[in-house]
GROMACS .gro file of C-alpha atoms in nm:
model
  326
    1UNK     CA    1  -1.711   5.555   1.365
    2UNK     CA    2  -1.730   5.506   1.723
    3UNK     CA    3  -1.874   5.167   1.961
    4UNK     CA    4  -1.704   4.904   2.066
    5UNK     CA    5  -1.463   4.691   1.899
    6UNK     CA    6  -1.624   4.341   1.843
    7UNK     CA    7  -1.311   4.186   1.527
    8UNK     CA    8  -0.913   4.246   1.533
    9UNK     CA    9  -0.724   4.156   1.226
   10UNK     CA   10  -0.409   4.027   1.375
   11UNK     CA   11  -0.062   4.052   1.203
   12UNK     CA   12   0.259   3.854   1.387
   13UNK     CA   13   0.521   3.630   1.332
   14UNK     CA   14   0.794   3.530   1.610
   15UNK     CA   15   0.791   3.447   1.965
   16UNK     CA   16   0.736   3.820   2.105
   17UNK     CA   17   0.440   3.848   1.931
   18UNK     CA   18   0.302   3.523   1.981
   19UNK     CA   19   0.306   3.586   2.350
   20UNK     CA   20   0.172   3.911   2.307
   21UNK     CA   21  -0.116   3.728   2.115
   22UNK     CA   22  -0.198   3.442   2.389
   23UNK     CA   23  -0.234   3.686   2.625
   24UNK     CA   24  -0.475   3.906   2.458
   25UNK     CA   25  -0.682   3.628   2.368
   26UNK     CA   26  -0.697   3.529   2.741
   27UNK     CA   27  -0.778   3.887   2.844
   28UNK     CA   28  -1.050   3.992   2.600
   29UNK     CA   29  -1.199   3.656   2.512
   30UNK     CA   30  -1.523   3.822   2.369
   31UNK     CA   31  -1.327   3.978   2.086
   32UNK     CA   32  -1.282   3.778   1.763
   33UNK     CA   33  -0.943   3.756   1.640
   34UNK     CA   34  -0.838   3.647   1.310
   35UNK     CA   35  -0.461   3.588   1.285
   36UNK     CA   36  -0.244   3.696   0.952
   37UNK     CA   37   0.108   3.566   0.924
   38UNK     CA   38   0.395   3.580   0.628
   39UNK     CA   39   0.393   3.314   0.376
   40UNK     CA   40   0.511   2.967   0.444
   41UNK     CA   41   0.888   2.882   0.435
   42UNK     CA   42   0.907   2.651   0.239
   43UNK     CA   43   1.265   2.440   0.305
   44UNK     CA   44   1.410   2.147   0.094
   45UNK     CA   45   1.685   1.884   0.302
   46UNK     CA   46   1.769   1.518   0.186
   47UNK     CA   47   1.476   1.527  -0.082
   48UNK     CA   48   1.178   1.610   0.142
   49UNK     CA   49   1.000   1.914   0.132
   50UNK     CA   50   0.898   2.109   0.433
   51UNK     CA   51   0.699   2.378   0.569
   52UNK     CA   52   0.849   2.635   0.851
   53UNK     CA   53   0.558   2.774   1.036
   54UNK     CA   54   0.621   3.073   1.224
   55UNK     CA   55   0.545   3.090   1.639
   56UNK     CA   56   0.255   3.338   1.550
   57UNK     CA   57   0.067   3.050   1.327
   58UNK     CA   58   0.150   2.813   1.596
   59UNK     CA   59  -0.075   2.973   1.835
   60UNK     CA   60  -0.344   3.051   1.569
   61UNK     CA   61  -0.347   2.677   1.550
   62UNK     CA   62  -0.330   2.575   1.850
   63UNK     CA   63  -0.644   2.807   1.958
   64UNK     CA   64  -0.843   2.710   1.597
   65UNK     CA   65  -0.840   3.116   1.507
   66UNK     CA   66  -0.934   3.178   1.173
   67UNK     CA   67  -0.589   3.200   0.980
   68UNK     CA   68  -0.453   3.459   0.666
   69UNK     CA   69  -0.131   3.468   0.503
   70UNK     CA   70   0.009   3.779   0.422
   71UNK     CA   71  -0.033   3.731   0.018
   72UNK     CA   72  -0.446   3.691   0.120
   73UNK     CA   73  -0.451   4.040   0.240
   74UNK     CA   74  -0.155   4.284   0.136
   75UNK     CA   75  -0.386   4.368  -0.173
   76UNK     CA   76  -0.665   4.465   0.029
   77UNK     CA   77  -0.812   4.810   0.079
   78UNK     CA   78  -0.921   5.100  -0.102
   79UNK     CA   79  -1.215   5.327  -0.097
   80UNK     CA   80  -1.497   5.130   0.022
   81UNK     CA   81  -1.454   5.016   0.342
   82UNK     CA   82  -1.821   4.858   0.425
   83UNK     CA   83  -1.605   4.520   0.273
   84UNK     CA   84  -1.410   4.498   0.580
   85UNK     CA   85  -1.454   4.235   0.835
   86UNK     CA   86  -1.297   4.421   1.105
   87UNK     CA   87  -1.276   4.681   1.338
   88UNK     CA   88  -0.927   4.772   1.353
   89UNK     CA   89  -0.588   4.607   1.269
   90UNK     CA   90  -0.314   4.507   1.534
   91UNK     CA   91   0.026   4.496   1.413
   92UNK     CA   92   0.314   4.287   1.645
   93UNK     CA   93   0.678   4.219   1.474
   94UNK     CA   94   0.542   4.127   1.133
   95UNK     CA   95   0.807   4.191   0.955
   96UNK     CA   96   0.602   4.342   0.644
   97UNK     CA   97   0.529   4.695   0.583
   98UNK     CA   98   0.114   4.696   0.536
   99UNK     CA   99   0.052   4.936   0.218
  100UNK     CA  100  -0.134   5.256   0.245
  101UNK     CA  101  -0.466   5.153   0.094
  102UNK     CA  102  -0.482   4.821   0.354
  103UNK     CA  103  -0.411   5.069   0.663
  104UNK     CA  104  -0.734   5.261   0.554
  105UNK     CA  105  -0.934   4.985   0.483
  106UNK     CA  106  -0.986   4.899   0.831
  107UNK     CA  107  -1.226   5.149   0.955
  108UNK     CA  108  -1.052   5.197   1.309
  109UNK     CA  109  -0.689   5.217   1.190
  110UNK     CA  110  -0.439   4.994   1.254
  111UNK     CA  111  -0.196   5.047   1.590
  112UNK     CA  112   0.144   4.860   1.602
  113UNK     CA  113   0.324   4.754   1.953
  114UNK     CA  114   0.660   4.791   1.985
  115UNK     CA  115   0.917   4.736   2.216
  116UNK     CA  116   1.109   5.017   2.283
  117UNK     CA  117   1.019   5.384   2.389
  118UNK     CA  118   0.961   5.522   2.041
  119UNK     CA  119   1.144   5.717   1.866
  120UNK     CA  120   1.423   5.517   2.006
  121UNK     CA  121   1.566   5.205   1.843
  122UNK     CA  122   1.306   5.220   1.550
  123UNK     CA  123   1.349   4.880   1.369
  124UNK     CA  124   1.373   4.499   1.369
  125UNK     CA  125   1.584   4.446   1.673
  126UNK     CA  126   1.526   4.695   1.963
  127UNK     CA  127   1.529   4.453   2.279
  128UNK     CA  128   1.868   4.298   2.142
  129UNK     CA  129   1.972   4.652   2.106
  130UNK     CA  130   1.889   4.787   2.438
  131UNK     CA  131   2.083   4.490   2.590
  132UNK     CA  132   2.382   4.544   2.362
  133UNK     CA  133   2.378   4.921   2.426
  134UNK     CA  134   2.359   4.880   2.814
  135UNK     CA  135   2.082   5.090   2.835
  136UNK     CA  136   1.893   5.125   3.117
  137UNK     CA  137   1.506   5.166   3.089
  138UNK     CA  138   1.308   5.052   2.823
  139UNK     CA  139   0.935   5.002   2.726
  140UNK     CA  140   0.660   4.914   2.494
  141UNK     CA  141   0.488   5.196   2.270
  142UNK     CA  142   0.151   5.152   2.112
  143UNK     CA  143   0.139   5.341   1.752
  144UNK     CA  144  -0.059   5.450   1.508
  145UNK     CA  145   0.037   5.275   1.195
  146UNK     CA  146   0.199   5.531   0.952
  147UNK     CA  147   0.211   5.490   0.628
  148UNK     CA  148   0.519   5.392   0.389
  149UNK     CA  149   0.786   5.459   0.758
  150UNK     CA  150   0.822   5.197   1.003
  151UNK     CA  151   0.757   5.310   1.351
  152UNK     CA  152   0.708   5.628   1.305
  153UNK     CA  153   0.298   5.675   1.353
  154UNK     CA  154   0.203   5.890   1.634
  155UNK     CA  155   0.234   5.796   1.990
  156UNK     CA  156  -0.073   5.661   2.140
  157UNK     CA  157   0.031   5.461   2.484
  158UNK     CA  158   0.383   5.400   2.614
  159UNK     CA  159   0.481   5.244   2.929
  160UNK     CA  160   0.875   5.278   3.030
  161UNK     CA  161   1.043   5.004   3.268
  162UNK     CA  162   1.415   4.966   3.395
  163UNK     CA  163   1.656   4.773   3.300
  164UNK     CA  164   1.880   4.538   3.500
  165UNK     CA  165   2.226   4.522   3.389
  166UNK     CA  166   2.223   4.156   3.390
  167UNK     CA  167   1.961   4.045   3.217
  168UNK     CA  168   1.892   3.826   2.857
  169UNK     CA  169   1.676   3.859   2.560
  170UNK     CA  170   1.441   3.634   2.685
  171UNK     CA  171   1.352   3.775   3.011
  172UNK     CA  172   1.372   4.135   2.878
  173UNK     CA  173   1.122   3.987   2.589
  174UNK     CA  174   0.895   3.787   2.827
  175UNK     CA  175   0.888   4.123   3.054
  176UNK     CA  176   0.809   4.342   2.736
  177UNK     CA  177   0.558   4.111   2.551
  178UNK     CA  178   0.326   4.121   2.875
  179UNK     CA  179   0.321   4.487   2.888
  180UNK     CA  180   0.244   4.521   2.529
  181UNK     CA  181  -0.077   4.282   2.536
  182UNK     CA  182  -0.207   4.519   2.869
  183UNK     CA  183  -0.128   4.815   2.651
  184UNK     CA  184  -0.321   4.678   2.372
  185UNK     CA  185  -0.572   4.637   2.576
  186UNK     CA  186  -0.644   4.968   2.686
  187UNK     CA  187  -0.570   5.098   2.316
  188UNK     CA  188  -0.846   4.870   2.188
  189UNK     CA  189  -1.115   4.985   2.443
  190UNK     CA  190  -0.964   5.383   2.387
  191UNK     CA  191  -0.921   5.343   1.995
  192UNK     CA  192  -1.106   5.625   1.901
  193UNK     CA  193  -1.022   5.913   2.170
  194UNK     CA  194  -0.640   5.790   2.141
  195UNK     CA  195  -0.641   5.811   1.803
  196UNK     CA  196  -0.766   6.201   1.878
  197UNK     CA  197  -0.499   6.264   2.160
  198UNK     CA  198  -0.166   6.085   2.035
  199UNK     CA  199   0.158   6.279   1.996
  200UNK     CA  200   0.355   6.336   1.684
  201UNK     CA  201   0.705   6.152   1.755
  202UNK     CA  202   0.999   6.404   1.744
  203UNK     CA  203   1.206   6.277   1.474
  204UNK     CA  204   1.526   6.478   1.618
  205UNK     CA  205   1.526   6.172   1.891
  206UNK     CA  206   1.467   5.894   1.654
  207UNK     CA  207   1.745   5.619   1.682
  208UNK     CA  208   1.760   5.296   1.521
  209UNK     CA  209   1.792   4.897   1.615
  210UNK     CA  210   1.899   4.728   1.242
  211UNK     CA  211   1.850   4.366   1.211
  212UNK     CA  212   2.044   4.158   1.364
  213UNK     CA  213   2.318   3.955   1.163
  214UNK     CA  214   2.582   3.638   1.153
  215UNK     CA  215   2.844   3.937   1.189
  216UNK     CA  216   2.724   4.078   1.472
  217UNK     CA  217   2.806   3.807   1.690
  218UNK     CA  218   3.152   3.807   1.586
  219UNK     CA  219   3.351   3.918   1.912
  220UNK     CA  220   3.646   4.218   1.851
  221UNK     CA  221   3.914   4.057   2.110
  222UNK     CA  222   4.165   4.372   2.091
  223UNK     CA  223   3.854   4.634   2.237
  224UNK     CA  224   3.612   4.399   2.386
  225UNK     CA  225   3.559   4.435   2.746
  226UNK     CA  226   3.399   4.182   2.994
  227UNK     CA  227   3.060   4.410   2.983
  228UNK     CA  228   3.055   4.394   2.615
  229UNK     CA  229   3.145   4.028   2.604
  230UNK     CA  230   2.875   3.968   2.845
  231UNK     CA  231   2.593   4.167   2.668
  232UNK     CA  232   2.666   4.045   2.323
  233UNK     CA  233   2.566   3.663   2.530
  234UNK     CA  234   2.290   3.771   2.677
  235UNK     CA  235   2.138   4.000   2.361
  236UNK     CA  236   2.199   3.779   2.088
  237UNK     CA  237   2.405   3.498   2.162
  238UNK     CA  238   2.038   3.273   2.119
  239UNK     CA  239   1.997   3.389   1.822
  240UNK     CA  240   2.365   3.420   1.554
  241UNK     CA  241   2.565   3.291   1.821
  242UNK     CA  242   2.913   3.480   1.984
  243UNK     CA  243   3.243   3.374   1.784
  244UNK     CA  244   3.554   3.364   1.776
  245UNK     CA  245   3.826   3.162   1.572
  246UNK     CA  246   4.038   2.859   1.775
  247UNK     CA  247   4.357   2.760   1.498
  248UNK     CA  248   4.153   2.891   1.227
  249UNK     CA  249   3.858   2.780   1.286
  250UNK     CA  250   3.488   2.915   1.370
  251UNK     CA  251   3.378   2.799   1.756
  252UNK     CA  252   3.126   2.941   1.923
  253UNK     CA  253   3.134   3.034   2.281
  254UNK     CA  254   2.783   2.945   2.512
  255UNK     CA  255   2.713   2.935   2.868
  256UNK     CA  256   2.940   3.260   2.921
  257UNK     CA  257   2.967   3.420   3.234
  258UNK     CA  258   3.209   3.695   3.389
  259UNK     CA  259   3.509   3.512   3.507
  260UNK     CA  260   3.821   3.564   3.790
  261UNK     CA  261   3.897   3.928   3.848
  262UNK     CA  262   4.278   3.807   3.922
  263UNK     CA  263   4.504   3.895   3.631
  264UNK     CA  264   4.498   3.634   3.386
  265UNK     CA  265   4.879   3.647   3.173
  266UNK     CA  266   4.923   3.633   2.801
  267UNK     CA  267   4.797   3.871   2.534
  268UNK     CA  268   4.396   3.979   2.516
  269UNK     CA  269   4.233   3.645   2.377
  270UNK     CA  270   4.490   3.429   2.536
  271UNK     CA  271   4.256   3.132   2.692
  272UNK     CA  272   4.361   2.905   3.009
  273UNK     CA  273   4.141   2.640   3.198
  274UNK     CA  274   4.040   2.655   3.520
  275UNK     CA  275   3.991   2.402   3.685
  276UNK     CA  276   3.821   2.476   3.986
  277UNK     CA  277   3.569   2.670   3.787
  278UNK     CA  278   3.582   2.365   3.502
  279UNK     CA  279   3.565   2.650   3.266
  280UNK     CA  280   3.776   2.848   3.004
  281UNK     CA  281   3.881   3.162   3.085
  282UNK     CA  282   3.933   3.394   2.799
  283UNK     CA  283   4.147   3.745   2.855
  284UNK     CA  284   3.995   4.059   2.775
  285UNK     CA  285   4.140   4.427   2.780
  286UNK     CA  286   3.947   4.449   3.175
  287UNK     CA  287   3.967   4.105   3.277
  288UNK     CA  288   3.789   3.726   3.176
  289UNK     CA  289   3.496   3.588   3.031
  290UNK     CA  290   3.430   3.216   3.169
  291UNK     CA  291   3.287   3.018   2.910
  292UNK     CA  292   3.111   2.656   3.025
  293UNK     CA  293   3.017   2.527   2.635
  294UNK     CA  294   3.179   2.556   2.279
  295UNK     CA  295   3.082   2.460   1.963
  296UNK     CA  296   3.265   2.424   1.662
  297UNK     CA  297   3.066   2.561   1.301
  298UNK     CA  298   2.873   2.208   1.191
  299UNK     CA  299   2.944   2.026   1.540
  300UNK     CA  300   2.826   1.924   1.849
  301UNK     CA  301   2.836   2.149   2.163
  302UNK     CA  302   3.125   2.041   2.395
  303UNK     CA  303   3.186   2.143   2.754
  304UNK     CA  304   3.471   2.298   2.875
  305UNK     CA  305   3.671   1.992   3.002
  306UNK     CA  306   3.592   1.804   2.686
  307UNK     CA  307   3.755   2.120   2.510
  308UNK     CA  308   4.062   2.114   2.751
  309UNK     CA  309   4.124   1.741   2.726
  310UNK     CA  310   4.055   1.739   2.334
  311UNK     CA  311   4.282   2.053   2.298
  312UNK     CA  312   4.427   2.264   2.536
  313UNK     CA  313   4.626   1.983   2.738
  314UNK     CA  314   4.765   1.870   2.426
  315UNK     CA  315   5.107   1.964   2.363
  316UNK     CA  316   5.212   2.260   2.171
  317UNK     CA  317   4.830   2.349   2.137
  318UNK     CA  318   4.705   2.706   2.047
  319UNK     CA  319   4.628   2.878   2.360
  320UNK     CA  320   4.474   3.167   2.215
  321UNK     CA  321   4.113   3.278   2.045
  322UNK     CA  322   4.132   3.527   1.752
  323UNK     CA  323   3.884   3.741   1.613
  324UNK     CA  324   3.682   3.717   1.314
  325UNK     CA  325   3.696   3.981   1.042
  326UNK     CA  326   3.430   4.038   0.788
   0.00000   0.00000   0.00000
């Protein structure tokens, strides 16, 4: 089948994808676009009932697009294909695997956008991995959608940017979505010849980016270093959080920056507050972290000084994170 593609099935759930999703609307505004999401969280708190509605469903909303959830369509497909509505399928951190018989019934394929220069860092979390890992370039690839293997369809577009040391998830994210809605773009006006020239992914190279979990923001105080401090902030720390226990108990650190160079005394985790900087400073193997915010598990955020005052200046106080063991 060949001509141009006139109806996208689209299949997205958080904020990456919901970028990606307002941007291809404003770029190809002649191309109908119905939006599928998962099922509705459904969450119960102090007797009422409520409904969690994902970024993705937000936008569908917002822009009155014609709206599936997942349960209307996993069961669709098979042989006959003149039952499809659409041209082609667009897949953006979904979440669900689509089944075999629901690929094919599109008559264009599906493609899936990813961000991360497949086959690295295959999975659920690959900007928060490329932060954590300190690597330095990066990208979005444009997939065929395989079938029963996540991320592993043939190459179709990739585009590869750099990476500054320094920056968060959301910038990185921001930076990434945009490229994938001008790569989907080009895939949707190319379907058919790139479905004809894409590569076969070497599997050798494959690496993976698990989900991320509570545990993973759990700092290791005895082999942390600054660097590692800082990227566990900036890739994750919006999302679990970066711990550490204060007298036995759970407080998170926020607003962390690298802190003085000068040689701070005690042991590694030993915390001081500086003044000047109205911040705490907490020891590492290679120097400080200089934390601004804290947060207790089930409490308020707190600044620095309030921490100080409340505990720190007390006398006799504990002067010293610890780490958190699973």
């Amino acid at each position: 089948m060949s001509g141009r593609i006139r109806r996208l099935a689209y299949f997205g759930t958080d904020s990456f994808s919901s970028v990606v999703l307002d941007r291809l609307l404003n770029i190809m505004p002649s191309i109908i676009v119905d939006v599928v999401v998962p099922d509705a969280r459904v969450t119960r708190s102090g007797g009422k009932v409520k409904e969690r509605v994902c970024e993705v469903e937000q936008i569908a909303r917002y822009r009155s697009l014609h709206l599936h959830h997942w349960s209307d369509l996993k069961d669709k497909g098979g042989s006959d294909r003149q039952c499809c509505p659409y041209d082609m399928g667009v897949v953006v951190s979904f979440g669900h695997m689509l089944p075999a018989p629901l690929i094919k019934w599109f008559p264009r394929r599906c493609v899936n956008a990813h961000p991360s220069l497949l086959p690295k860092l295959r999975g659920p979390s690959p900007i928060q991995h490329t932060i954590l890992s300190g690597q330095t370039k990066t990208g979005v690839t444009i997939v065929e959608l395989s079938e029963n293997k996540f991320d592993a369809g043939k190459v179709l577009l990739q585009r590869e940017i750099q990476v500054s040391p320094d920056i968060n998830f959301s910038s990185l994210s921001g930076d990434l979505s945009y490229i994938a809605a001008d790569l989907l773009v080009e895939t949707v006006h190319n379907i058919d010849d790139l479905l004809v020239t894409g590569k076969t992914q070497n599997e050798e190279e494959a690496t993976f980016a698990p989900k991320i979990r509570p545990e993973n923001g759990y700092i290791q105080l005895h082999g942390a270093s600054v660097v590692d401090c800082l990227r566990l902030h900036r890739a994750i720390g919006w999302q679990v959080g970066v711990w550490v226990l204060y007298g036995g108990r759970k407080v998170k650190l926020i607003n962390m920056e690298e802190g003085s160079p000068d040689e701070q005394p005690g042991d590694l985790g030993h915390i001081v507050f500086n003044k000047e900087l109205k911040k705490i400073l907490l020891k590492l193997k290679d120097g400080s972290v200089a934390i601004g915010n804290l947060q207790f598990a089930n409490k308020k955020s707190i600044t620095a000084v309030d921490f100080n005052n409340a505990f720190l200046a007390r006398k006799g106080s504990v002067s010293e994170f610890e780490p958190i063991y699973n």
